[in-house]
Coordinates of C-alpha atoms and ligand atoms in Angstrom, one line a residue:
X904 CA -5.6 17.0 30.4
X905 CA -5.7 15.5 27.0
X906 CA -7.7 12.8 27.5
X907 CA -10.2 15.6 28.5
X908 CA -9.1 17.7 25.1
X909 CA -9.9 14.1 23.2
X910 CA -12.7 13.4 24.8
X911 CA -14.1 16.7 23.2
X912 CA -12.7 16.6 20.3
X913 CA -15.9 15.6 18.3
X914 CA -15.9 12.2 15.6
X915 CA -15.5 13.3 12.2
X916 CA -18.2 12.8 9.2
X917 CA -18.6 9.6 7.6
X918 CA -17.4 9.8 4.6
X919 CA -18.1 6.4 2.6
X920 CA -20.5 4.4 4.2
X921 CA -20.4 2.0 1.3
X922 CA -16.4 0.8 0.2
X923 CA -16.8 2.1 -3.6
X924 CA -14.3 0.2 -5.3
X925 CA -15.4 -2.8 -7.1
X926 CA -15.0 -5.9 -4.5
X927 CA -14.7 -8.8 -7.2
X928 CA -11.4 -6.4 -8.8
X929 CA -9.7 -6.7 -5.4
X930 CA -10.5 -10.5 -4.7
X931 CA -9.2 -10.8 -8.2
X932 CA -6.4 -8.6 -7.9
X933 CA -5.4 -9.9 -4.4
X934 CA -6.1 -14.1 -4.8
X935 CA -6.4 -14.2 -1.0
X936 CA -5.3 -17.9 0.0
X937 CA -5.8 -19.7 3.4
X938 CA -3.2 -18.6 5.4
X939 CA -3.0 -15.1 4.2
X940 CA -2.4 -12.2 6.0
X941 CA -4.3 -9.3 5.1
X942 CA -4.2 -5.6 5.8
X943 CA -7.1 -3.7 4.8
X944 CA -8.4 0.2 4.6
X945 CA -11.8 -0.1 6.4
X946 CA -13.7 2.8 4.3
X947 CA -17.0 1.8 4.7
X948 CA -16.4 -2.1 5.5
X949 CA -17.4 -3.8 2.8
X950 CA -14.5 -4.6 1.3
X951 CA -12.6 -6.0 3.9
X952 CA -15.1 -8.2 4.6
X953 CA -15.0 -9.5 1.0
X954 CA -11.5 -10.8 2.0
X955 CA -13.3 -12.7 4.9
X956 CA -15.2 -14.5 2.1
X957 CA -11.6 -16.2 1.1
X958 CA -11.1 -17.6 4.8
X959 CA -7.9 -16.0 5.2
X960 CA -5.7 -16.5 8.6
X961 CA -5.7 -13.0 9.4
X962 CA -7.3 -9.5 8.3
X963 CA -6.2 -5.9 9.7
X964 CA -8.3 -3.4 9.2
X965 CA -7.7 0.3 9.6
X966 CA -8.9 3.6 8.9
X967 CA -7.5 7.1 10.3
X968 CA -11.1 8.2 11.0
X969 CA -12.8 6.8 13.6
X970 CA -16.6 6.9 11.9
X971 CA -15.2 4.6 9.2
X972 CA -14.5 1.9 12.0
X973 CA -17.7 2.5 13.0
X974 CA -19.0 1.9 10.0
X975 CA -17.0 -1.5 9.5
X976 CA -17.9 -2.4 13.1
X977 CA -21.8 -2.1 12.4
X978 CA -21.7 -4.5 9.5
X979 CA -19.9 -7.2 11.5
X980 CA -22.6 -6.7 14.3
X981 CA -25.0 -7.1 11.4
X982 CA -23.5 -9.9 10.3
X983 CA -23.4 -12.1 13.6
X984 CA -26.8 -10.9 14.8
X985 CA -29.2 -10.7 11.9
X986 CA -30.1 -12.5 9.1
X987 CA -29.1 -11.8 5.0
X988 CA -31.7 -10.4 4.0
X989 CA -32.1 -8.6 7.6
X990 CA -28.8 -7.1 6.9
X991 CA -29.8 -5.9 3.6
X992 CA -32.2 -3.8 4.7
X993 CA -30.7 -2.2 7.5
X994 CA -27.8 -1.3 5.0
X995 CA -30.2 -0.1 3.0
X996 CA -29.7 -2.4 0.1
X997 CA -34.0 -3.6 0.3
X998 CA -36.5 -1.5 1.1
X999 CA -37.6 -1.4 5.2
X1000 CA -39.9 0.1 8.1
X1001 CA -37.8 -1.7 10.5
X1002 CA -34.3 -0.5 10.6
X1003 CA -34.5 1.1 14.0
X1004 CA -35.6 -2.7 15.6
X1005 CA -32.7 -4.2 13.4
X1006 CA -29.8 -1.4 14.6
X1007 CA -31.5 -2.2 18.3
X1008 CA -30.2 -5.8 17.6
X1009 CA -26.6 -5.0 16.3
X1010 CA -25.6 -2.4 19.0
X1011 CA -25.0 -4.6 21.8
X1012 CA -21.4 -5.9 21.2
X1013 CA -20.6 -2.8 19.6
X1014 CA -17.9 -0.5 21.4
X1015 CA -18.6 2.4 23.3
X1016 CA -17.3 4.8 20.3
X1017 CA -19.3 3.0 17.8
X1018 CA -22.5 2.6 19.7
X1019 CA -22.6 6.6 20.6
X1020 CA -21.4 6.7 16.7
X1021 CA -24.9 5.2 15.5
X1022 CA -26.9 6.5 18.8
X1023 CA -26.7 9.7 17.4
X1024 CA -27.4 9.1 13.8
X1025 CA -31.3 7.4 14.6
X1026 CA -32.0 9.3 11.4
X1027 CA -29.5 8.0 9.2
X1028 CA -30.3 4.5 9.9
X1029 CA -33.9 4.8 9.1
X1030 CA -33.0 6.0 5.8
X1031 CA -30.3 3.3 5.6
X1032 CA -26.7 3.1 6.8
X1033 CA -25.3 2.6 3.4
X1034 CA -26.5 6.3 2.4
X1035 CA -24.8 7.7 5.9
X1036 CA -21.8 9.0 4.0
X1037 CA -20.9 11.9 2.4
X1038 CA -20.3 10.9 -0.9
X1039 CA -23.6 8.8 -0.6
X1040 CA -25.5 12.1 -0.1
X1041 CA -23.4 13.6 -2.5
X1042 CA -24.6 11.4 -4.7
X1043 CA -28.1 11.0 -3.3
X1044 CA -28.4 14.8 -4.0
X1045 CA -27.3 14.4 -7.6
X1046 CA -30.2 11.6 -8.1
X1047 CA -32.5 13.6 -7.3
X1048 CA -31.8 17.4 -7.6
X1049 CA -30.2 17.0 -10.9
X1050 CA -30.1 13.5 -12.6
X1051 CA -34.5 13.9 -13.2
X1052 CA -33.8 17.6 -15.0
X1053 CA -32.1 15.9 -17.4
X1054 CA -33.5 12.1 -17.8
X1055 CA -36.8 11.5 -16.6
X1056 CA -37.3 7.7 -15.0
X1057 CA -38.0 5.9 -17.7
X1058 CA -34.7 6.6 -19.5
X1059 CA -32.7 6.0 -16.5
X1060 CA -34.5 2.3 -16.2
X1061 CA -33.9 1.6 -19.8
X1062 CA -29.7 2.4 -19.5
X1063 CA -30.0 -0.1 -16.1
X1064 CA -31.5 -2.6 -18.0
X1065 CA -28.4 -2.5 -20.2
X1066 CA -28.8 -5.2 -23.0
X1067 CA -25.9 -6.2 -25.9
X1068 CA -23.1 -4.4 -26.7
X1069 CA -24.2 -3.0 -29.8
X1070 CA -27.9 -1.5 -28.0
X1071 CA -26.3 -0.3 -25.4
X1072 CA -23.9 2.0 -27.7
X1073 CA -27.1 2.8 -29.5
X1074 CA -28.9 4.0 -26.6
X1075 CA -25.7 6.4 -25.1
X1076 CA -24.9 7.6 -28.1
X1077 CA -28.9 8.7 -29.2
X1078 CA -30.4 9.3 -26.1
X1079 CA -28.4 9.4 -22.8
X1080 CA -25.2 11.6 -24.0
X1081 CA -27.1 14.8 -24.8
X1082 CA -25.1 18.1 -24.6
X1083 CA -27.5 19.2 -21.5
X1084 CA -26.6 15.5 -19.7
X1085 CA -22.7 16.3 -20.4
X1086 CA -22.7 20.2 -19.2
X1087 CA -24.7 19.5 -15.8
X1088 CA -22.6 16.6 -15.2
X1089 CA -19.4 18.8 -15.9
X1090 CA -20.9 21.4 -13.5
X1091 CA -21.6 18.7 -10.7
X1092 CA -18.6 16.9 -11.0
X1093 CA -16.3 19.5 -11.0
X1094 CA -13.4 20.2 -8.7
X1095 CA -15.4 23.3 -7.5
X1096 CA -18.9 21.8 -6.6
X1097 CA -17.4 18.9 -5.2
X1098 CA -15.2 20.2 -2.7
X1099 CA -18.1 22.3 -1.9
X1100 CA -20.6 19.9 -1.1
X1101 CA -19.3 16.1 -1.9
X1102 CA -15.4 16.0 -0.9
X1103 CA -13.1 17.3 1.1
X1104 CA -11.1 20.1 -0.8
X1105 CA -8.1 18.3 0.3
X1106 CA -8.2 15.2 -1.9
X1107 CA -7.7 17.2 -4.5
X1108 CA -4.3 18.9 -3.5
X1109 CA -2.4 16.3 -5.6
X1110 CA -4.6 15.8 -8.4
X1111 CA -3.9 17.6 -12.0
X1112 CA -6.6 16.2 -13.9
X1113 CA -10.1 18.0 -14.9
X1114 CA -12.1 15.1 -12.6
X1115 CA -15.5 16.0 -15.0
X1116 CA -13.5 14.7 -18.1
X1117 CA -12.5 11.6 -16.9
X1118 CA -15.9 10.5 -15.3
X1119 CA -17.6 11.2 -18.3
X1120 CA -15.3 8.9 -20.4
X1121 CA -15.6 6.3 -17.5
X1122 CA -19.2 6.7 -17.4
X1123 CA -19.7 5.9 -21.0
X1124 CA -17.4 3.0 -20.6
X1125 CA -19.3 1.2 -17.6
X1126 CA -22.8 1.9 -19.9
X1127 CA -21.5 0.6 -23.1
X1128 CA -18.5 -1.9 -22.8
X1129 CA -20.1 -2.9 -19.8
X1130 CA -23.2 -3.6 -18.8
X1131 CA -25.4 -1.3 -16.6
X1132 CA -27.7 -4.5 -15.3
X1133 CA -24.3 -5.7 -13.7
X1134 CA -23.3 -3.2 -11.9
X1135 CA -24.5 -2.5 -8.4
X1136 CA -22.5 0.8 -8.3
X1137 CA -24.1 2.3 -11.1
X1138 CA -27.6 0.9 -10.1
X1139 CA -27.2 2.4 -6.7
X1140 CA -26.2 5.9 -7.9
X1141 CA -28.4 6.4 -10.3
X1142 CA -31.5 4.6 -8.2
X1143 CA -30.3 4.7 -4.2
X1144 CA -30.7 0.9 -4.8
X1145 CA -27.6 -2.2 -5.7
X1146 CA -30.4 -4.1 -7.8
X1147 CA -30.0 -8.1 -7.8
X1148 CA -26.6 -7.4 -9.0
X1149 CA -25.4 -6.6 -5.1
X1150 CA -21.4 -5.8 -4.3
X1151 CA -19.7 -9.1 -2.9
X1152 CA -20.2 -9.2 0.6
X1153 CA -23.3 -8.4 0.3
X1154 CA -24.8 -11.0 -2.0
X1155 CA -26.3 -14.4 -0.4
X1156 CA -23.7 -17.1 -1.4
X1157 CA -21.1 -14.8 0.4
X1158 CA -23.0 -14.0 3.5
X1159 CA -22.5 -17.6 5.7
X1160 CA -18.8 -17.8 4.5
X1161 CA -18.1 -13.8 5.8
X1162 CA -19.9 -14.6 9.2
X1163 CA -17.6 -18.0 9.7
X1164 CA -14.6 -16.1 9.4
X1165 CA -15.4 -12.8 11.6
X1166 CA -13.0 -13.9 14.4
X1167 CA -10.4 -13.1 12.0
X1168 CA -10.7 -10.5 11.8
X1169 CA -9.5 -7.1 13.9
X1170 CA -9.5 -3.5 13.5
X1171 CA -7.6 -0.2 14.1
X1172 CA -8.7 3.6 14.0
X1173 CA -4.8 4.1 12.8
X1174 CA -3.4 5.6 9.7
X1175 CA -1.4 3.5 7.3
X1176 CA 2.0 5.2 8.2
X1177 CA 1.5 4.1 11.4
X1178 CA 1.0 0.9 11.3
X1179 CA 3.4 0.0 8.3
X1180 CA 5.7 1.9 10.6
X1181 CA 5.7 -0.4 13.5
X1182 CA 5.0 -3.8 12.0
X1183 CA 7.6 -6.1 12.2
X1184 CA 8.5 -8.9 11.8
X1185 CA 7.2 -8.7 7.9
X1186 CA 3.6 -9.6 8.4
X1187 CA 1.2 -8.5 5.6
X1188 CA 0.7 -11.3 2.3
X1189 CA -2.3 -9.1 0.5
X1190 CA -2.9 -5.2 1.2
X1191 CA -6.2 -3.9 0.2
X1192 CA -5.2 -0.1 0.1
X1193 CA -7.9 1.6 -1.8
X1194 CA -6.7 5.1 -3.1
X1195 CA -4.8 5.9 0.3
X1196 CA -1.7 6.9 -1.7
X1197 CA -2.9 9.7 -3.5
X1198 CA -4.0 11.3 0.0
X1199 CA -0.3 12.0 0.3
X1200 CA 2.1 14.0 -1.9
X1201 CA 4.7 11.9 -3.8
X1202 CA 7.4 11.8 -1.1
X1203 CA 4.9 10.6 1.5
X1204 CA 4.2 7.8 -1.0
X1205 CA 7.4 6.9 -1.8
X1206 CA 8.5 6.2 2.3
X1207 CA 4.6 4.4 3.4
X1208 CA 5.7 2.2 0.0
X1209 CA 9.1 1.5 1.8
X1210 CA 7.6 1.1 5.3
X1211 CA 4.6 -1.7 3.7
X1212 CA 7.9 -3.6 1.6
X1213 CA 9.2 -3.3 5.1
X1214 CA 5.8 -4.6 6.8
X1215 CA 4.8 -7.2 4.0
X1216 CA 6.0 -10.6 3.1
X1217 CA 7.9 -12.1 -0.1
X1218 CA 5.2 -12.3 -3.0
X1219 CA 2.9 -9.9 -1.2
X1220 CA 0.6 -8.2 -3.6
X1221 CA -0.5 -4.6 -3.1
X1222 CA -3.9 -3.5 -4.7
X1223 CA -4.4 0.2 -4.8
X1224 CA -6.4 2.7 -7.0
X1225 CA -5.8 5.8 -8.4
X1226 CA -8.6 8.1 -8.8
X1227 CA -7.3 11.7 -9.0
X1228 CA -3.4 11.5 -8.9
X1229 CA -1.7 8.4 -10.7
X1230 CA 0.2 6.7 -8.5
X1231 CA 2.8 3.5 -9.0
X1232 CA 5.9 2.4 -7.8
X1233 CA 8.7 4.7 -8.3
X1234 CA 11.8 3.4 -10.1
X1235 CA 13.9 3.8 -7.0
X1236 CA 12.1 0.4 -5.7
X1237 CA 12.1 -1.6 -8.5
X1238 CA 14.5 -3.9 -6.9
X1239 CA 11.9 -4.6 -4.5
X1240 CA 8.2 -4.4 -5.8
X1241 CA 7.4 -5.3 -9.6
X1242 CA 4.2 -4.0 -11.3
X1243 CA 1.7 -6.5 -12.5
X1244 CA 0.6 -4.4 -15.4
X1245 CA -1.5 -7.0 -17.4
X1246 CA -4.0 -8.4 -14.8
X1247 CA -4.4 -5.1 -13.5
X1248 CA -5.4 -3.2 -16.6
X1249 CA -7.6 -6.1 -17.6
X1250 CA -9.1 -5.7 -13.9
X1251 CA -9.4 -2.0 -14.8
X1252 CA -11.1 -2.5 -17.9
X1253 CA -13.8 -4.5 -15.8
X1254 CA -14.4 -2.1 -12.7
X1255 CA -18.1 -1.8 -12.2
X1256 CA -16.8 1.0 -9.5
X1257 CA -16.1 2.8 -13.2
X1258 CA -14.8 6.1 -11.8
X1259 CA -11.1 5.3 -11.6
X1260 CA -8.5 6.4 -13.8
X1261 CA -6.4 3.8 -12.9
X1262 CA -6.0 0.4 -10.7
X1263 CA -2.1 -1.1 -9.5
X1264 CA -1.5 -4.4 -8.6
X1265 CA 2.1 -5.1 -7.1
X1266 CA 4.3 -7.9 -6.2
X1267 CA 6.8 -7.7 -3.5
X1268 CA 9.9 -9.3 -4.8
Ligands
LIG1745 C1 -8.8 6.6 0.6 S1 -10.6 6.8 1.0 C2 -11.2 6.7 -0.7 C3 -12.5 6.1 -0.9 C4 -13.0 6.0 -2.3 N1 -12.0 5.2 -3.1 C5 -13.1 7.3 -3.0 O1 -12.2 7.8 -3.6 O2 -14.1 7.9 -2.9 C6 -11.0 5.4 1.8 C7 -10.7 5.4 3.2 O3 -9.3 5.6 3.5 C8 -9.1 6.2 4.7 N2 -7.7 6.7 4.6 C9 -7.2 7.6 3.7 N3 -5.9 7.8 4.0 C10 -5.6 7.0 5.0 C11 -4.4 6.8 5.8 N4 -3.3 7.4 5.4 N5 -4.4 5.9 6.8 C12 -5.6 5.3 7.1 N6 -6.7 5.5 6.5 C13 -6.8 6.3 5.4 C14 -10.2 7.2 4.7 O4 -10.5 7.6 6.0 C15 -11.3 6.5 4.1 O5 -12.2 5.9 5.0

């Protein structure tokens, strides 16, 4: 009887089919070693198999919604059956008339749920699987409804083209920051539009902060004290392409070194309580958590914090983001987990995935 009620119950939306937090933060952050243990959120994949790239003994993914580990699972099919630049274009990352043909050679070892995942999604993939998500049609919508109204082509190649320090403060200040750029961004990036048409209302239930403001100051951040030619994030929202500056496990050097280590790794459609809950002995040296914690209200936080101190080993660092709702270890485990404030916020400070308000790296004690 309720295998029959699951069988029905139909897969939810992808949400990220592309892990947008920067990669080279959490390899950073993390310093994955031989030997290391890790535990991942899937998202769209891409991330976790950055920590591949580190040849790790072990790496756990998980992801409570079951199109995410589809997602993950496509990109290691990709990865044993097709070549670099193959891969690329099936993801989306190059341009291609041939993604049907290339998803024809992944699907094989695929599982059932994934296969009948990507089946059904024919259309997707010939537009490329990295712009399946909703947040990448959120944003694809953005390109090219409302980004053109307010900067024709030209202008948005120049910003991507970045340059020094000084021109690049030149060029936002005179000519991308207008007053018309800042109100239709407001207007798009507000709570309101979003959780119409990008989120899910939900993520916002424990967030305070006017989400508009803060992307605008991160945006001028990532085109000024950063530079826009770097930054495969940026490139890919405001074009639908990475540019030569690709995220980690998609760039050549990193492609033989992920595919060596794919037996490491295993996944799990699971939440995070779940599995912090019922692992023992302590297993877990690096955790790649994304912004999972601000999905739960602070009391919810506090006890998966508990159950991963529980779940992880001495000197385990925890990498997590904060996007909405700032979230950190509360005082009540200091005994247990100590903050490493310095690296992170210099990590912050570099984030080519500029959106976040903050980024946590923790040590378990
Ligand atoms: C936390 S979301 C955030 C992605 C991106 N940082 C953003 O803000 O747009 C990334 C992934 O975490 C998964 N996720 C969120 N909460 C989770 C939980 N408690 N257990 C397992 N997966 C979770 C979601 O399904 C999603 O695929």
């Amino acid at each position: 009887m309720l295998s029959a009620l699951l069988d029905r119950t139909p897969t939810p939306a992808l949400a990220y089919a592309q892990c947008w937090e920067d990669a080279d933060v959490l390899l950073e952050a993390l310093d994955v070693q031989p030997g290391h243990c890790c535990l991942s959120i899937a998202s769209g994949g891409d991330n976790t198999l950055a920590l591949l790239a580190r040849s790790p003994q072990r790496v756990v993914a998980i992801d409570m919604n079951p199109a995410q580990i589809a997602s993950l699972e496509l990109r290691v099919a990709a990865f044993r059956a097709l070549a670099h630049h193959e891969m690329l274009e099936l993801l989306g990352s190059l341009p291609s008339r041939r993604r049907a043909a290339l998803y024809r050679r992944c699907r094989g070892p695929l599982s059932s749920d994934a296969r009948a995942f990507w089946d059904a999604r024919a259309e997707a993939i010939e537009r490329g699987v990295g712009s399946a998500g909703r947040l990448e049609q959120y944003l694809t919508l953005f390109r090219r409804r409302i980004l053109p109204a307010i900067h024709p082509r030209g202008r948005v190649e120049r910003l991507l083209r970045g340059g020094t320090r000084a021109e690049r403060e030149a060029f936002y200040a005179r000519e991308w920051d207008s007053r018309a750029w800042r109100g239709v961004f407001r207007i798009f990036f507000s709570r309101a539009v979003m959780g119409l048409a990008g989120r899910a209302r939900s993520h916002f239930r424990y967030a305070q902060q006017s989400i508009s403001t803060q992307l605008l100051a991160r945006l001028r951040h990532a085109c000024t004290a950063l530079d826009p030619a770097d930054n495969p994030y940026l490139q890919w929202i405001l074009t639908g392409r990475h540019g030569p500056a690709r995220p980690f496990a998609l760039r050549a050097e990193n492609f033989e070194r992920i595919r060596a280590n794919l037996d490491r790794l295993e996944w799990h459609c699971l939440r995070l309580e779940t599995i912090l809950a019922c692992t023992r002995p302590a297993t877990f040296d690096r955790c790649n958590l994304s912004d999972a914690f601000e999905y739960m209200d602070a009391t919810n936080y506090e006890a998966a914090l508990r159950d991963l101190l529980d779940a992880a080993r001495p000197g385990a660092r925890l990498a997590y983001w904060n996007l909405l709702v700032p979230r950190s270890r509360p005082a009540s485990l200091a005994s247990r987990l100590a903050p490493r404030p310095t690296l992170a916020a210099d990590l912050h400070a570099r984030d080519k995935a500029f959106f976040y308000r903050g980024f946590v790296l923790e040590e378990a004690l």
